C-alpha cells in the first residue's frame, strides 16, 4: 500500500512539473501570485492564531491569580474565625 501511495505521489509530482514546464509565462505568473497569496494568508492566520493563544493565556494567568488571591483570603478568614472560636 505504501509503495502504491508513493508511486501515485511521484506520478502526481511528475505531472505537475510537466504541466508547470509547459505553462505560458502569464499562467506561471498567475500561479506565482496564487501561491504568494496563499502564503500570505497562511502567515496571517498563524500570526492571528498566535496572538489569540497569547491573549487567552494571559487571561487564564490573570484568572488563576485572582482565584489564588481569593483562596488565600478565604483561608485567612477561616483561620481567624478558628482562632476566635478557640480563644
Coordinates of N, CA and C in Angstrom, one line a residue:
X1 N 0.8 -1.2 0.0 CA 0.0 0.0 0.0 C 0.9 1.3 0.0
X2 N 2.0 1.2 0.8 CA 2.8 2.4 0.9 C 3.5 2.7 -0.5
X3 N 3.9 1.6 -1.1 CA 4.6 1.7 -2.4 C 3.6 2.3 -3.5
X4 N 2.4 1.9 -3.4 CA 1.4 2.4 -4.3 C 1.1 3.9 -4.1
X5 N 1.0 4.3 -2.8 CA 0.8 5.7 -2.5 C 2.0 6.5 -2.9
X6 N 3.2 6.0 -2.7 CA 4.4 6.7 -3.1 C 4.5 6.9 -4.6
X7 N 4.1 5.8 -5.3 CA 4.1 5.8 -6.8 C 3.1 6.9 -7.3
X8 N 1.9 6.9 -6.7 CA 0.9 7.9 -7.1 C 1.4 9.3 -6.8
X9 N 2.0 9.5 -5.7 CA 2.5 10.8 -5.3 C 3.6 11.2 -6.3
X10 N 4.5 10.3 -6.7 CA 5.5 10.6 -7.6 C 5.0 10.9 -9.0
X11 N 4.0 10.2 -9.4 CA 3.4 10.5 -10.7 C 2.7 11.8 -10.7
X12 N 2.0 12.1 -9.6 CA 1.4 13.4 -9.5 C 2.4 14.6 -9.5
X13 N 3.5 14.4 -8.8 CA 4.5 15.4 -8.9 C 5.1 15.6 -10.3
X14 N 5.4 14.4 -10.9 CA 5.9 14.5 -12.3 C 4.9 15.2 -13.2
X15 N 3.6 14.9 -13.1 CA 2.6 15.5 -13.9 C 2.6 17.0 -13.7
X16 N 2.7 17.4 -12.4 CA 2.6 18.8 -12.0 C 3.9 19.5 -12.6
X17 N 5.0 18.9 -12.5 CA 6.3 19.5 -13.0 C 6.2 19.7 -14.6
X18 N 5.6 18.7 -15.3 CA 5.5 18.8 -16.7 C 4.5 19.9 -17.1
X19 N 3.4 19.9 -16.3 CA 2.4 20.9 -16.6 C 3.0 22.3 -16.4
X20 N 3.7 22.5 -15.3 CA 4.3 23.8 -15.0 C 5.3 24.2 -16.0
X21 N 6.1 23.2 -16.5 CA 7.1 23.5 -17.5 C 6.4 23.9 -18.8
X22 N 5.3 23.4 -19.2 CA 4.6 23.8 -20.4 C 3.7 25.0 -20.3
X23 N 3.6 25.6 -19.1 CA 2.7 26.7 -18.9 C 3.3 28.0 -19.6
X24 N 2.4 28.8 -20.0 CA 2.8 30.1 -20.6 C 3.3 31.0 -19.5
X25 N 4.1 32.0 -19.9 CA 4.6 32.9 -18.8 C 3.4 33.6 -18.0
X26 N 2.3 33.9 -18.7 CA 1.2 34.5 -18.0 C 0.6 33.5 -16.9
X27 N 0.5 32.3 -17.3 CA 0.0 31.2 -16.4 C 0.9 31.0 -15.2
X28 N 2.2 31.1 -15.5 CA 3.2 30.9 -14.5 C 3.1 32.1 -13.5
X29 N 2.9 33.3 -14.0 CA 2.8 34.5 -13.1 C 1.5 34.4 -12.3
X30 N 0.4 33.9 -12.9 CA -0.8 33.7 -12.1 C -0.6 32.7 -11.0
X31 N 0.1 31.6 -11.3 CA 0.4 30.6 -10.3 C 1.2 31.2 -9.2
X32 N 2.3 32.0 -9.5 CA 3.1 32.6 -8.5 C 2.3 33.5 -7.6
X33 N 1.4 34.3 -8.2 CA 0.6 35.2 -7.4 C -0.3 34.4 -6.5
X34 N -0.9 33.3 -7.0 CA -1.8 32.5 -6.2 C -1.0 31.9 -5.0
X35 N 0.2 31.4 -5.3 CA 1.0 30.8 -4.2 C 1.4 31.9 -3.2
X36 N 1.8 33.0 -3.7 CA 2.2 34.1 -2.7 C 1.0 34.5 -1.9
X37 N -0.2 34.6 -2.5 CA -1.4 35.0 -1.8 C -1.7 33.9 -0.7
X38 N -1.6 32.7 -1.1 CA -1.9 31.6 -0.1 C -0.8 31.6 1.0
X39 N 0.4 31.9 0.7 CA 1.5 32.0 1.7 C 1.2 33.2 2.7
X40 N 0.8 34.3 2.1 CA 0.4 35.5 3.0 C -0.8 35.2 3.9
X41 N -1.8 34.5 3.3 CA -2.9 34.1 4.1 C -2.6 33.2 5.2
X42 N -1.7 32.2 4.9 CA -1.3 31.2 6.0 C -0.5 32.0 7.1
X43 N 0.4 32.9 6.7 CA 1.2 33.6 7.6 C 0.3 34.5 8.5
X44 N -0.7 35.1 7.9 CA -1.6 36.0 8.6 C -2.4 35.1 9.6
X45 N -2.9 34.0 9.1 CA -3.7 33.1 10.0 C -2.8 32.6 11.2
X46 N -1.6 32.3 10.9 CA -0.7 31.8 12.0 C -0.4 32.9 13.0
X47 N -0.2 34.1 12.5 CA 0.0 35.3 13.4 C -1.2 35.6 14.3
X48 N -2.4 35.5 13.6 CA -3.6 35.8 14.4 C -3.8 34.7 15.4
X49 N -3.6 33.4 15.0 CA -3.7 32.3 16.0 C -2.8 32.5 17.2
X50 N -1.5 32.9 16.9 CA -0.6 33.1 18.0 C -1.0 34.2 18.9
X51 N -1.5 35.3 18.3 CA -2.0 36.4 19.2 C -3.2 36.0 20.0
X52 N -4.1 35.2 19.4 CA -5.3 34.7 20.2 C -4.8 33.8 21.3
X53 N -3.9 32.9 21.0 CA -3.5 32.0 22.1 C -2.7 32.7 23.2
X54 N -1.9 33.7 22.8 CA -1.2 34.5 23.8 C -2.2 35.3 24.7
X55 N -3.3 35.8 24.1 CA -4.3 36.6 24.8 C -5.0 35.7 25.7
X56 N -5.4 34.5 25.3 CA -6.1 33.5 26.1 C -5.3 33.1 27.3
X57 N -4.0 32.9 27.0 CA -3.0 32.5 28.1 C -2.9 33.6 29.1
X58 N -2.8 34.8 28.7 CA -2.8 35.9 29.7 C -4.1 36.0 30.5
X59 N -5.2 35.8 29.9 CA -6.5 35.8 30.6 C -6.5 34.7 31.6
X60 N -6.0 33.5 31.2 CA -6.0 32.4 32.1 C -5.1 32.6 33.3
X61 N -3.9 33.2 33.0 CA -3.0 33.5 34.1 C -3.6 34.6 35.1
X62 N -4.3 35.6 34.5 CA -4.9 36.6 35.4 C -6.0 36.0 36.2
X63 N -6.8 35.1 35.6 CA -7.9 34.5 36.4 C -7.3 33.5 37.4
X64 N -6.3 32.8 37.1 CA -5.6 32.0 38.1 C -5.1 32.8 39.3
X65 N -4.5 33.9 39.0 CA -4.0 34.8 40.0 C -5.2 35.3 40.9
X66 N -6.3 35.7 40.3 CA -7.4 36.1 41.1 C -8.0 35.0 42.0
X67 N -8.1 33.8 41.4 CA -8.5 32.6 42.2 C -7.6 32.3 43.4
X68 N -6.3 32.5 43.1 CA -5.3 32.2 44.2 C -5.5 33.3 45.3
X69 N -5.7 34.5 44.9 CA -5.8 35.6 45.9 C -7.1 35.3 46.7
X70 N -8.2 35.0 46.0 CA -9.5 34.7 46.7 C -9.3 33.6 47.7
X71 N -8.6 32.5 47.2 CA -8.4 31.3 48.1 C -7.6 31.7 49.3
X72 N -6.6 32.5 49.1 CA -5.8 32.9 50.3 C -6.6 33.7 51.2
X73 N -7.4 34.6 50.7 CA -8.2 35.5 51.6 C -9.2 34.6 52.4
X74 N -9.9 33.7 51.7 CA -10.8 32.8 52.3 C -10.1 32.0 53.4
X75 N -8.9 31.5 53.1 CA -8.2 30.7 54.0 C -7.8 31.5 55.3
X76 N -7.4 32.7 55.1 CA -7.0 33.6 56.2 C -8.3 33.9 57.0
X77 N -9.4 34.1 56.4 CA -10.7 34.4 57.1 C -11.0 33.2 58.0
X78 N -10.9 32.0 57.4 CA -11.3 30.8 58.2 C -10.3 30.6 59.3
X79 N -9.1 30.9 59.1 CA -8.1 30.8 60.2 C -8.4 31.8 61.3
X80 N -8.8 33.0 61.0 CA -9.1 34.0 62.0 C -10.4 33.5 62.8
X81 N -11.3 33.0 62.1 CA -12.6 32.5 62.7 C -12.2 31.4 63.7
X82 N -11.4 30.5 63.2 CA -11.0 29.3 64.1 C -10.2 29.8 65.3
X83 N -9.4 30.8 65.2 CA -8.6 31.4 66.3 C -9.6 32.1 67.3
X84 N -10.6 32.8 66.7 CA -11.6 33.5 67.6 C -12.4 32.5 68.3
X85 N -12.8 31.4 67.7 CA -13.6 30.3 68.4 C -12.8 29.6 69.4
X86 N -11.5 29.5 69.2 CA -10.6 28.8 70.2 C -10.4 29.7 71.4
X87 N -10.3 31.0 71.2 CA -10.0 31.9 72.3 C -11.2 32.3 72.9

